[in-house]
Coordinates of C-alpha atoms in Angstrom, one line a residue:
M22 CA 0.0 0.0 0.0
H23 CA 2.7 2.4 0.9
Q24 CA 4.5 1.8 -2.4
L25 CA 1.3 2.7 -4.2
L26 CA 1.1 6.0 -2.4
K27 CA 4.7 7.2 -3.0
H28 CA 5.2 10.2 -5.2
E29 CA 7.5 13.2 -5.5
T30 CA 9.3 14.4 -2.4
T31 CA 7.6 17.4 -0.7
A32 CA 9.5 20.6 0.0
K33 CA 9.8 21.6 3.6
A34 CA 10.2 25.2 4.7
G35 CA 13.5 26.5 3.3
E36 CA 13.9 23.7 0.8
G37 CA 11.4 24.8 -1.8
G38 CA 13.5 27.4 -3.5
L39 CA 11.2 29.9 -5.1
L40 CA 7.9 28.3 -4.1
A41 CA 6.4 28.5 -0.6
P42 CA 6.1 25.1 1.2
D43 CA 2.7 23.5 1.9
T44 CA 1.3 21.7 5.0
S45 CA 2.8 18.3 4.1
G46 CA 4.2 16.7 7.2
M47 CA 2.4 19.1 9.5
N48 CA 0.7 17.6 12.6
F49 CA -2.8 19.2 12.4
Y50 CA -3.4 18.6 16.1
R51 CA -0.2 20.1 17.4
A52 CA -0.6 23.0 15.0
D53 CA -4.0 23.9 16.5
P54 CA -3.7 24.9 20.2
A55 CA -7.3 26.3 20.1
L56 CA -8.6 22.8 19.5
A57 CA -7.0 21.5 22.7
D58 CA -8.2 24.6 24.6
L59 CA -11.8 24.1 23.6
L60 CA -11.7 20.3 24.3
R61 CA -10.4 21.0 27.8
I62 CA -13.3 23.4 28.4
H63 CA -16.0 21.0 27.2
L64 CA -14.6 17.6 28.2
P65 CA -13.8 16.0 31.6
E66 CA -10.0 16.1 32.1
A67 CA -9.7 12.3 32.3
L68 CA -11.4 11.9 28.9
F69 CA -9.3 14.7 27.4
R70 CA -6.1 13.0 28.6
H71 CA -7.3 9.7 27.1
I72 CA -8.1 11.0 23.6
E73 CA -5.2 13.4 23.3
P74 CA -2.6 10.7 22.1
H75 CA -5.2 9.5 19.6
L76 CA -5.8 13.0 18.4
D77 CA -2.1 13.6 18.1
R78 CA -1.7 10.4 16.0
L79 CA -4.6 11.4 13.7
G80 CA -3.2 14.9 13.4
E81 CA 0.1 13.4 12.2
L82 CA -1.6 11.1 9.8
A83 CA -3.9 13.8 8.4
G84 CA -0.9 15.9 7.5
G85 CA 1.0 13.0 6.0
H86 CA 0.0 9.5 4.9
L87 CA -3.8 10.2 4.9
D88 CA -3.3 13.4 3.0
E89 CA -1.5 11.6 0.2
C90 CA -4.3 9.0 0.2
A91 CA -6.9 11.8 -0.1
R92 CA -5.0 13.3 -3.0
L93 CA -5.0 10.0 -4.9
A94 CA -8.6 9.1 -4.0
D95 CA -9.7 12.5 -5.4
R96 CA -7.7 11.9 -8.6
H97 CA -8.8 8.3 -9.1
M98 CA -12.6 8.4 -8.8
P99 CA -14.9 5.4 -8.2
V100 CA -15.9 3.4 -11.2
L101 CA -19.3 1.6 -11.5
H102 CA -19.2 -1.8 -13.1
Q103 CA -22.5 -3.4 -14.4
R104 CA -21.2 -7.0 -14.6
D105 CA -18.7 -9.2 -13.0
K106 CA -15.9 -10.9 -14.9
F107 CA -18.1 -14.0 -15.5
G108 CA -20.7 -11.9 -17.3
R109 CA -23.3 -11.9 -14.4
D110 CA -25.4 -8.8 -13.9
V111 CA -23.8 -8.0 -10.5
Q112 CA -23.1 -4.3 -10.0
W113 CA -20.1 -3.3 -8.1
I114 CA -18.1 -0.1 -7.6
E115 CA -14.3 -0.1 -7.9
Y116 CA -12.4 2.1 -5.6
H117 CA -8.7 3.1 -5.6
P118 CA -6.6 1.5 -2.9
A119 CA -6.0 4.9 -1.4
Y120 CA -9.8 5.2 -0.7
R121 CA -9.8 1.8 1.0
E122 CA -6.8 3.0 3.2
L123 CA -8.8 6.1 4.2
E124 CA -11.7 3.8 5.2
R125 CA -9.4 1.6 7.2
F126 CA -8.3 4.5 9.4
A127 CA -11.7 6.3 9.6
F128 CA -13.9 3.3 10.3
G129 CA -11.3 0.9 11.6
E130 CA -8.6 2.4 13.7
F131 CA -10.4 5.5 14.9
G132 CA -14.0 4.3 14.5
I133 CA -15.3 7.8 14.0
H134 CA -18.7 6.6 12.8
A135 CA -19.3 4.7 16.0
L136 CA -17.7 6.8 18.8
S137 CA -21.1 7.9 20.2
I138 CA -22.7 4.5 19.7
R139 CA -20.3 1.7 20.7
K140 CA -18.4 1.3 23.9
G141 CA -14.7 0.5 24.1
I142 CA -13.3 2.2 21.0
M143 CA -9.7 3.2 21.4
G144 CA -9.7 1.8 24.9
W145 CA -12.3 4.1 26.4
P146 CA -14.8 2.0 28.4
D147 CA -17.9 4.0 27.5
K148 CA -19.4 5.7 24.5
Y149 CA -17.8 9.1 23.6
P150 CA -19.7 12.3 24.0
V151 CA -20.5 14.2 20.7
V152 CA -17.8 16.8 21.5
A153 CA -15.1 14.2 21.6
K154 CA -16.4 12.5 18.5
H155 CA -16.3 15.7 16.5
A156 CA -12.8 16.4 17.5
F157 CA -11.9 13.4 15.4
T158 CA -14.3 14.5 12.7
F159 CA -12.6 17.9 12.6
L160 CA -9.1 16.4 12.3
F161 CA -10.0 13.7 9.7
N162 CA -11.8 16.1 7.4
Q163 CA -8.9 18.4 7.2
T164 CA -7.4 15.8 5.0
E165 CA -10.5 14.2 3.3
F166 CA -13.9 15.8 3.1
G167 CA -15.6 13.2 0.9
M168 CA -15.4 10.3 3.3
G169 CA -17.1 12.5 5.9
C170 CA -20.4 11.6 4.2
P171 CA -20.1 7.7 4.5
I172 CA -18.9 8.2 8.1
N173 CA -21.8 10.5 9.0
V174 CA -24.6 8.5 7.3
T175 CA -23.4 5.2 8.8
D176 CA -23.5 6.9 12.2
G177 CA -27.0 8.3 11.3
C178 CA -28.3 4.9 10.1
A179 CA -27.2 3.3 13.4
K180 CA -28.9 6.0 15.5
L181 CA -32.2 5.8 13.5
L182 CA -32.2 2.0 13.8
A183 CA -31.4 2.2 17.5
N184 CA -34.1 4.8 18.2
F185 CA -36.9 3.6 16.0
G186 CA -36.2 0.1 14.7
S187 CA -37.8 -3.1 15.8
E188 CA -35.9 -5.5 18.0
E189 CA -35.6 -7.9 15.1
L190 CA -34.1 -5.2 12.8
K191 CA -31.7 -4.1 15.5
A192 CA -30.5 -7.6 16.1
K193 CA -29.9 -8.1 12.4
Y194 CA -28.2 -4.8 11.4
L195 CA -27.2 -2.6 14.3
D196 CA -24.0 -4.3 15.3
G197 CA -22.6 -4.2 11.7
L198 CA -23.3 -0.5 11.4
A199 CA -21.3 0.2 14.6
Q200 CA -18.4 -2.2 13.9
T201 CA -14.7 -1.1 13.8
D202 CA -13.6 -4.6 12.5
M203 CA -13.4 -3.9 8.8
A204 CA -14.4 -7.5 8.0
K205 CA -17.7 -7.1 9.9
L206 CA -18.5 -3.4 9.1
T207 CA -21.7 -2.6 7.4
Q208 CA -21.6 0.9 6.0
G209 CA -24.8 2.9 5.8
G210 CA -26.4 5.2 3.3
Q211 CA -29.2 7.8 3.2
F212 CA -31.1 8.1 0.0
M213 CA -33.4 11.1 0.2
T214 CA -33.4 13.3 -2.8
E215 CA -35.7 12.8 -5.8
K216 CA -36.1 14.6 -9.1
E217 CA -39.5 15.8 -7.9
G218 CA -38.1 17.5 -4.8
G219 CA -34.9 17.9 -2.9
S220 CA -35.8 19.9 0.2
D221 CA -39.5 19.6 -0.5
V222 CA -39.6 16.1 0.8
G223 CA -43.4 15.9 0.8
T224 CA -43.5 15.7 -3.0
L225 CA -41.5 12.5 -3.3
T226 CA -43.0 9.8 -5.5
T227 CA -41.3 6.6 -4.3
T228 CA -43.9 4.1 -3.3
A229 CA -44.0 1.2 -0.8
V230 CA -46.4 -1.7 -1.1
Q231 CA -46.6 -4.3 1.7
D232 CA -45.6 -7.8 0.8
G233 CA -45.9 -10.1 3.9
D234 CA -43.4 -9.1 6.5
H235 CA -41.6 -6.6 4.3
W236 CA -42.3 -3.9 1.7
R237 CA -41.6 -3.5 -2.0
L238 CA -40.2 -0.1 -3.1
H239 CA -40.6 1.5 -6.6
G240 CA -39.3 4.8 -7.8
E241 CA -36.0 6.7 -8.2
K242 CA -33.6 8.4 -5.8
W243 CA -31.7 11.1 -7.5
F244 CA -28.6 11.9 -5.4
C245 CA -27.4 8.9 -3.3
S246 CA -24.1 9.3 -1.6
N247 CA -22.2 6.1 -0.5
A248 CA -24.2 4.5 -3.3
D249 CA -23.1 0.9 -2.6
A250 CA -23.8 1.1 1.1
K251 CA -24.9 -2.2 2.6
V252 CA -27.7 -0.7 4.6
V253 CA -29.8 2.3 3.4
M254 CA -32.3 4.4 5.2
L255 CA -34.8 6.1 2.8
L256 CA -38.3 7.6 2.7
A257 CA -41.2 6.3 0.6
R258 CA -45.0 6.7 0.5
P259 CA -46.9 3.6 1.6
D260 CA -49.7 2.5 -0.6
G261 CA -52.8 4.5 0.3
A262 CA -51.0 7.1 2.5
P263 CA -52.0 10.8 2.3
P264 CA -49.9 13.4 0.4
G265 CA -47.3 15.6 2.0
T266 CA -44.7 14.7 4.6
R267 CA -47.3 13.1 6.9
G268 CA -47.8 10.3 4.4
V269 CA -44.1 9.4 4.2
G270 CA -42.7 6.4 6.0
L271 CA -39.1 5.5 6.9
F272 CA -37.6 2.2 5.6
L273 CA -34.4 0.2 5.9
M274 CA -33.3 -1.3 2.6
P275 CA -30.4 -3.8 2.6
R276 CA -28.0 -3.9 -0.4
F277 CA -28.0 -7.7 -0.3
L278 CA -30.8 -10.2 0.5
D279 CA -30.5 -13.1 2.9
D280 CA -29.5 -15.5 0.1
G281 CA -26.6 -13.2 -0.9
S282 CA -28.2 -11.9 -4.0
Q283 CA -28.4 -8.1 -4.7
N284 CA -31.6 -6.4 -3.7
H285 CA -34.0 -5.3 -6.5
Y286 CA -32.5 -1.8 -7.2
R287 CA -29.9 -0.6 -9.6
I288 CA -27.3 2.1 -9.5
V289 CA -28.0 3.8 -12.8
R290 CA -24.9 5.8 -12.9
L291 CA -22.4 7.7 -10.7
K292 CA -22.5 11.5 -10.4
D293 CA -19.6 13.4 -12.0
K294 CA -19.3 15.9 -9.1
L295 CA -17.4 19.2 -8.6
G296 CA -16.0 18.0 -5.3
T297 CA -16.0 15.0 -2.9
R298 CA -14.8 13.0 -5.9
S299 CA -13.4 10.2 -3.8
M300 CA -16.8 9.1 -2.7
A301 CA -19.4 7.4 -4.9
S302 CA -22.7 9.3 -5.3
G303 CA -25.2 7.8 -7.7
E304 CA -28.7 7.7 -9.1
I305 CA -30.7 4.7 -7.9
K306 CA -33.7 3.0 -9.6
L307 CA -35.9 1.0 -7.2
E308 CA -37.5 -2.0 -8.9
G309 CA -39.5 -3.8 -6.2
A310 CA -36.6 -3.5 -3.7
I311 CA -37.3 -5.3 -0.4
A312 CA -37.3 -3.0 2.6
Y313 CA -38.5 -3.0 6.2
A314 CA -40.5 -0.3 8.0
V315 CA -38.6 1.6 10.7
G316 CA -40.8 3.1 13.4
K317 CA -44.3 4.4 12.8
L318 CA -45.2 4.8 9.1
D319 CA -46.8 8.2 9.6
R320 CA -43.7 9.5 11.5
G321 CA -41.1 8.7 8.8
F322 CA -40.3 12.3 8.0
V323 CA -40.0 13.4 11.6
Q324 CA -37.7 10.4 12.4
M325 CA -35.5 11.1 9.4
A326 CA -35.3 14.8 10.4
E327 CA -33.4 13.7 13.5
M328 CA -30.8 12.2 11.3
V329 CA -30.7 15.3 9.1
N330 CA -30.2 17.6 12.1
S331 CA -27.3 15.4 13.3
S332 CA -25.9 15.6 9.8
R333 CA -26.1 19.3 9.8
L334 CA -24.0 19.6 12.9
S335 CA -21.5 17.2 11.4
N336 CA -21.6 19.3 8.2
G337 CA -20.8 22.4 10.1
V338 CA -17.8 20.7 11.8
K339 CA -16.5 19.4 8.5
S340 CA -16.8 22.8 6.9
T341 CA -14.8 24.2 9.9
A342 CA -12.2 21.5 9.2
L343 CA -11.9 22.8 5.6
M344 CA -11.4 26.3 6.9
R345 CA -8.7 25.2 9.4
R346 CA -6.8 23.4 6.7
A347 CA -7.1 26.4 4.5
Y348 CA -5.8 28.6 7.4
H349 CA -2.9 26.3 8.0
D350 CA -2.0 26.5 4.3
A351 CA -2.3 30.3 4.2
M352 CA -0.2 30.7 7.3
T353 CA 2.5 28.3 5.9
V354 CA 2.7 30.5 2.7
A355 CA 2.6 33.8 4.6
K356 CA 5.4 32.8 7.0
N357 CA 7.7 31.4 4.3
R358 CA 7.1 33.4 1.1
V359 CA 9.2 36.5 0.7
V360 CA 7.9 39.2 -1.7
F361 CA 9.3 42.7 -2.2
G362 CA 11.9 41.9 0.5
S363 CA 9.4 40.9 3.3
R364 CA 7.5 37.8 4.4
I365 CA 3.8 38.0 3.5
I366 CA 2.8 37.9 7.1
E367 CA 4.7 41.1 7.7
L368 CA 2.7 43.0 5.0
P369 CA -0.4 44.9 6.0
L370 CA -2.7 43.5 3.3
G371 CA -1.4 40.0 3.9
R372 CA -2.1 40.3 7.6
R373 CA -5.6 41.6 7.0
Q374 CA -6.4 38.7 4.7
L375 CA -5.0 36.2 7.2
L376 CA -7.1 37.7 10.0
K377 CA -10.2 37.3 7.8
I378 CA -9.4 33.7 7.3
M379 CA -8.6 33.2 11.0
L380 CA -11.8 35.0 12.2
A381 CA -14.3 32.9 10.3
T382 CA -12.4 29.7 11.2
E383 CA -12.3 30.4 14.9
Q384 CA -16.0 31.5 14.9
A385 CA -16.9 28.2 13.3
L386 CA -14.7 26.2 15.7
S387 CA -16.3 27.8 18.8
M388 CA -19.9 27.4 17.4
S389 CA -19.2 23.8 16.4
F390 CA -18.3 22.8 20.0
L391 CA -21.0 24.9 21.5
T392 CA -23.5 23.1 19.4
A393 CA -22.0 19.7 20.0
D394 CA -22.0 20.4 23.8
A395 CA -25.7 21.3 23.5
L396 CA -26.4 18.0 21.8
D397 CA -24.6 16.1 24.6
R398 CA -26.7 17.9 27.2
A399 CA -29.9 17.4 25.3
E400 CA -29.2 13.7 25.0
A401 CA -28.7 13.6 28.7
G402 CA -32.2 15.0 29.2
S403 CA -31.9 18.8 29.3
Q404 CA -34.9 20.4 27.7
D405 CA -33.2 23.8 27.7
A406 CA -30.3 22.3 25.8
A407 CA -32.7 20.6 23.4
A408 CA -34.3 24.0 22.6
L409 CA -30.8 25.6 22.3
L410 CA -29.8 22.8 19.9
R411 CA -32.9 23.5 17.8
I412 CA -31.6 26.9 16.9
L413 CA -27.8 26.4 17.0
T414 CA -27.8 23.5 14.5
P415 CA -29.3 25.3 11.5
T416 CA -27.5 28.5 12.4
L417 CA -24.1 26.8 12.4
K418 CA -24.9 24.9 9.2
F419 CA -26.0 28.1 7.4
R420 CA -23.1 30.4 8.3
A421 CA -20.1 28.0 8.7
T422 CA -20.7 26.3 5.3
R423 CA -21.0 29.6 3.5
D424 CA -17.9 31.0 5.2
A425 CA -15.9 27.9 4.2
R426 CA -16.3 28.8 0.5
K427 CA -14.9 32.3 1.1
V428 CA -12.1 31.1 3.4
C429 CA -10.9 28.4 1.1
G430 CA -10.9 30.8 -1.9
D431 CA -8.9 33.4 0.1
A432 CA -6.4 30.8 1.2
M433 CA -6.0 29.8 -2.5
E434 CA -5.4 33.4 -3.4
M435 CA -2.7 33.6 -0.6
R436 CA -0.8 30.9 -2.4
G437 CA -1.3 32.6 -5.8
G438 CA -1.6 30.9 -9.1
I439 CA 0.1 27.7 -7.9
G440 CA -2.8 27.3 -5.5
Y441 CA -5.1 26.8 -8.4
I442 CA -3.1 23.7 -9.5
E443 CA -4.5 20.3 -8.3
E444 CA -1.1 19.2 -7.0
F445 CA -1.7 21.4 -4.0
A446 CA -4.6 20.9 -1.5
T447 CA -6.1 24.3 -1.9
A448 CA -7.9 23.5 -5.2
R449 CA -9.5 20.4 -3.6
L450 CA -10.5 22.4 -0.5
L451 CA -12.3 25.0 -2.6
R452 CA -14.2 22.4 -4.6
D453 CA -15.2 20.4 -1.5
A454 CA -16.3 23.6 0.3
H455 CA -19.1 24.3 -2.1
L456 CA -20.9 21.1 -1.1
G457 CA -21.3 22.1 2.5
S458 CA -23.8 24.9 1.8
I459 CA -25.9 22.5 -0.4
W460 CA -25.7 19.2 1.5
E461 CA -28.6 18.7 4.0
G462 CA -30.4 21.9 2.9
T463 CA -29.3 24.9 0.9
G464 CA -28.7 28.3 2.5
N465 CA -32.3 29.5 1.9
I466 CA -33.8 26.3 3.3
V467 CA -31.6 26.2 6.4
A468 CA -32.1 29.9 7.1
L469 CA -35.9 29.3 7.0
D470 CA -35.5 26.4 9.3
A471 CA -33.7 28.7 11.8
L472 CA -36.1 31.6 11.6
K473 CA -39.5 30.2 10.6
R474 CA -39.3 26.9 12.5
A475 CA -36.8 27.2 15.4
V476 CA -37.8 30.8 16.2
G477 CA -41.3 31.2 14.8
R478 CA -42.7 27.8 15.7
H479 CA -40.6 26.6 18.6
G480 CA -39.5 29.8 20.3
A481 CA -35.9 28.5 20.5
E482 CA -34.4 31.9 20.4
S483 CA -35.4 32.3 24.1
A484 CA -33.1 29.4 25.0
L485 CA -30.3 31.0 23.0
A486 CA -30.8 34.4 24.7
A487 CA -30.8 32.8 28.1
D488 CA -27.7 30.7 27.4
L489 CA -25.7 33.7 26.1
H490 CA -26.7 35.9 29.0
A491 CA -25.6 33.1 31.4
R492 CA -22.2 32.9 29.7
L493 CA -21.7 36.6 30.1
D494 CA -22.7 36.4 33.7
D495 CA -20.1 33.6 34.0
S496 CA -17.3 35.7 32.5
A497 CA -16.6 38.2 35.3
D498 CA -12.9 38.7 34.3
V499 CA -13.9 40.0 30.9
P500 CA -14.1 43.8 30.9
Q501 CA -17.6 45.0 32.1
A502 CA -18.0 47.4 29.2
W503 CA -17.5 44.6 26.6
R504 CA -19.9 42.3 28.4
D505 CA -22.5 45.0 28.5
Q506 CA -22.1 45.6 24.8
L507 CA -22.5 41.9 24.1
R508 CA -25.6 41.8 26.2
G509 CA -27.2 44.6 24.2
L510 CA -26.3 43.0 20.9
T511 CA -27.6 39.6 22.0
D512 CA -31.0 41.2 22.8
R513 CA -31.0 43.1 19.5
A514 CA -30.1 40.0 17.4
V515 CA -32.8 37.9 19.2
G516 CA -35.4 40.7 18.8
F517 CA -34.6 41.0 15.1
A518 CA -35.0 37.3 14.6
R519 CA -38.4 37.4 16.3
D520 CA -39.5 40.2 14.1
V521 CA -38.4 38.4 10.9
A522 CA -40.1 35.2 12.0
A523 CA -43.4 36.9 13.0
H524 CA -44.2 38.4 9.6
A525 CA -44.3 36.5 6.3
N526 CA -43.4 39.6 4.3
N527 CA -40.0 39.6 6.2
E528 CA -39.0 36.2 4.9
A529 CA -36.3 37.7 2.7
E530 CA -34.5 38.8 5.8
S531 CA -34.1 35.3 7.1
R532 CA -30.5 34.9 6.0
R533 CA -29.4 38.2 7.5
A534 CA -31.2 37.4 10.8
T535 CA -29.6 33.9 10.9
S536 CA -26.2 35.4 10.3
L537 CA -26.6 38.0 13.1
L538 CA -27.6 35.2 15.5
Y539 CA -24.5 33.3 14.5
H540 CA -22.1 36.3 14.8
V541 CA -23.4 37.6 18.1
A542 CA -23.5 34.1 19.6
S543 CA -19.9 33.4 18.5
A544 CA -18.7 36.7 19.9
V545 CA -20.2 35.8 23.3
Q546 CA -18.8 32.3 23.1
L547 CA -15.3 33.6 22.2
A548 CA -15.4 35.9 25.2
W549 CA -16.6 33.1 27.5
E550 CA -13.8 30.8 26.2
A551 CA -11.2 33.6 26.6
Q552 CA -11.8 33.8 30.4
R553 CA -11.5 30.0 30.8
I554 CA -8.4 29.7 28.7
H555 CA -6.9 32.7 30.6
A556 CA -7.6 31.1 33.9
R557 CA -5.9 27.9 32.8
R558 CA -2.8 29.2 31.0
G559 CA -2.9 33.0 31.0
D560 CA -4.0 33.6 27.4
A561 CA -7.0 35.9 26.7
R562 CA -6.5 36.4 23.0
R563 CA -9.8 34.9 22.0
L564 CA -11.3 38.0 23.4
L565 CA -9.7 40.0 20.6
L566 CA -11.5 37.7 18.2
S567 CA -14.8 38.4 19.9
R568 CA -14.2 42.1 19.3
L569 CA -13.3 41.5 15.6
V570 CA -16.5 39.6 15.1
I571 CA -18.6 42.6 16.2
D572 CA -16.5 45.2 14.5
H573 CA -16.2 43.4 11.1
R574 CA -19.3 41.1 10.9
V575 CA -22.0 42.9 12.9
M576 CA -21.6 46.6 13.1
P577 CA -21.9 48.9 10.1
S578 CA -18.7 50.8 9.1
D579 CA -18.0 54.0 7.4
P580 CA -16.6 53.0 4.0
F581 CA -14.7 56.3 3.8
R582 CA -13.0 56.0 7.3
I583 CA -9.5 54.6 7.6
A584 CA -10.0 51.8 10.1
E585 CA -6.5 50.7 10.9
N586 CA -4.8 52.1 14.0
R587 CA -2.2 51.1 16.5
A588 CA -4.6 49.0 18.6
A589 CA -5.7 47.1 15.5
D590 CA -2.1 46.5 14.5
A591 CA -1.2 45.3 18.0
S592 CA -4.2 43.0 18.0
A593 CA -3.2 41.5 14.6
A594 CA 0.3 40.9 15.9
L595 CA -1.0 39.0 18.9
L596 CA -3.5 36.9 17.0
L597 CA -1.1 36.0 14.2
G598 CA 1.8 35.3 16.6
D599 CA 2.4 32.7 19.2
R600 CA 2.8 34.8 22.4
P601 CA 0.0 34.5 25.0
A602 CA -1.6 37.7 26.2
G603 CA -3.1 38.3 29.6
M604 CA -6.5 39.8 30.3
A605 CA -5.1 43.2 31.3
E606 CA -3.2 43.6 28.0
V607 CA -6.1 42.4 25.9
G608 CA -8.5 44.6 27.9
E609 CA -6.4 47.7 27.0
L610 CA -6.5 46.8 23.3
L611 CA -10.2 46.2 23.6
A612 CA -10.8 49.6 25.0
A613 CA -8.5 51.3 22.5
A614 CA -9.9 49.7 19.3

C-alpha cells in the first residue's frame, strides 16, 4: 500500500526554492492549540487525557499519509461496473486502494462513525460524547472531506435504527453499522433526494407496497451518496398514505438479501461531481426493492429529520475543518514566502487577509463545539439544551458552510496561481467547500429552518438568549463594558430574529437574521472561552476575536474612514503570533480599538 502512495518528495520550509512550502508533514493537532483549549473546556479532564494521544496520531496522519491517500482518491474516482468478470449482472463499484486506506483509518482504527454508539473504541470503556467524536471528525476532514459523508450516514443509520427500529431489525443490522472490525463493518447510506423534490420532501413519488413481513419499493432516488452502502435508510410513501410529509414512511433497505443476491434496485450511474470525488454518489432506480419499515409509518419524515439535524452539525464541523486546513496553508505560505523583501505575514494586506481567514475559522470552531455540547446535554435529558440545539444547528450549518467557501478561496489566493493547481490541496478544499452549503439543505432552506421553525414555531431563540446571557454572567474577568455591549447585541439579534419570524413579508431577511444570531452568539462564546483559557494558561487572545466579530461582521462601518490604528495593529500581531496575552493587555486593546 505504501508503495502505491509514494510520489514526489515534498518541499519543507526553506527547501522549496522559489515556491512556498505547503502543509505536508504538519501535525494538524499540534498546530492547533485552540482545539486543545476548547476540548479542555468542554470535556472531563480524564477523557481529554485519554483521547489526546489518539488526536495527536490522527493529526500526524492527516498531515502526512492520509493526505496523500486523499489526493490519490480524489484523482482516481470510483468506477461503476455493471457486470462481474463472469458476465453476471452483478453491479459493483471499484475504488482506488487509497480510498480503502482512508476507510481503514476512519472506520477501523479511529471508529469515528461509532464513537457515540459503541463502547470500548480506542480503549475508552464508555461511548464518547459528541464533543469528543467531533474532535476526530474535525481532524480527519482536514485531509479528506468526501469520506465524511459515509462516516456520517453510517452513524446516522445506526442511530435511526437504535431509536426507532424493531428488536428484530436491530438484532440483524445494528452491530454491523457500529463495527470497527473492517471484516464485519456494514456501511450505511441515506437516499433522500428525488427529481421531484430535494428539500421539498413531501413531493416524493417513491412508493411502498406491503408484501408479507416486508415492503416493495418502486421509484427513483436522484442523489445517493455512498451509493453501494450495505444498509440504506430512505423515505417512501406507503400505498394509500396521504400526500405531503405526513404520508411518508421510513424504511431500511439492505443492499444484499438473505440469500446473498443483490436487492432489487440498480445504480443507474455515478455522479460526476465538482468535489468530494473520492466518494461514490449515484442515481438509484428501485425495482421492487425489499425494505423494512422503521418506526411508525406516519412518522417517517419526523424520524428522518433527526438524522438530518445530526448531519447538519457534522456538516458544520466538516466545513470548519476545511477552513482550518485552509488557514494552515495560508499561514504556511505567509510565514515562508518572501515578496518585495518581506515575508507576506509582515505585509499589511497579507495580515488583513490572514485575519479574515482566521476569524471565520475560529468562529466556526467555537460554534461547532457549543452546538456539540448542547447535543450532549440534550441527549442527557436537558430540555433547555434541546431548545438551544434546535436553533444552533441550522444557524451553524448556514453560516459556517458559507464562510468555508470564502475562506478556502482566500487561502488559495494567498498561495497565488500555484494554489489553483491540483497538486496542492487548496484547489480540492475549494471544490469540496461548495458542497457544504448545499448538503442537508441549501442556505435558503436552512435559514428558513432557523427563523420560521426554530424561532417562529418553537421559540428556541429564548433558550439562546438565556444561554448567552448566562455565559456573560459567568465571565466576570472579561471587561464589564465589553460584556454590556455583548448583552445589548444579544437582545437586538434575538429581537430582530423574532420580528423576521413573525411576519411573512419579512422572509427575505431570514438569511441576515440567521447570520446575526451566529455572529453575536460566536462573539459571546469567544469571550466566555477567553476567560476560561486565561484562567488555565494565562492567554485571553480569543477576546480579541470576539471584538473583531462585532467590528467586522455585525456593526456597520463608514466606508470612507480609515479603520487601521495602533490597537488594530497590535491585536493583529498578537493573533497571528504565538505569544500568549493576559487579560489586562487584551483589555487595554479592547478599549482602544
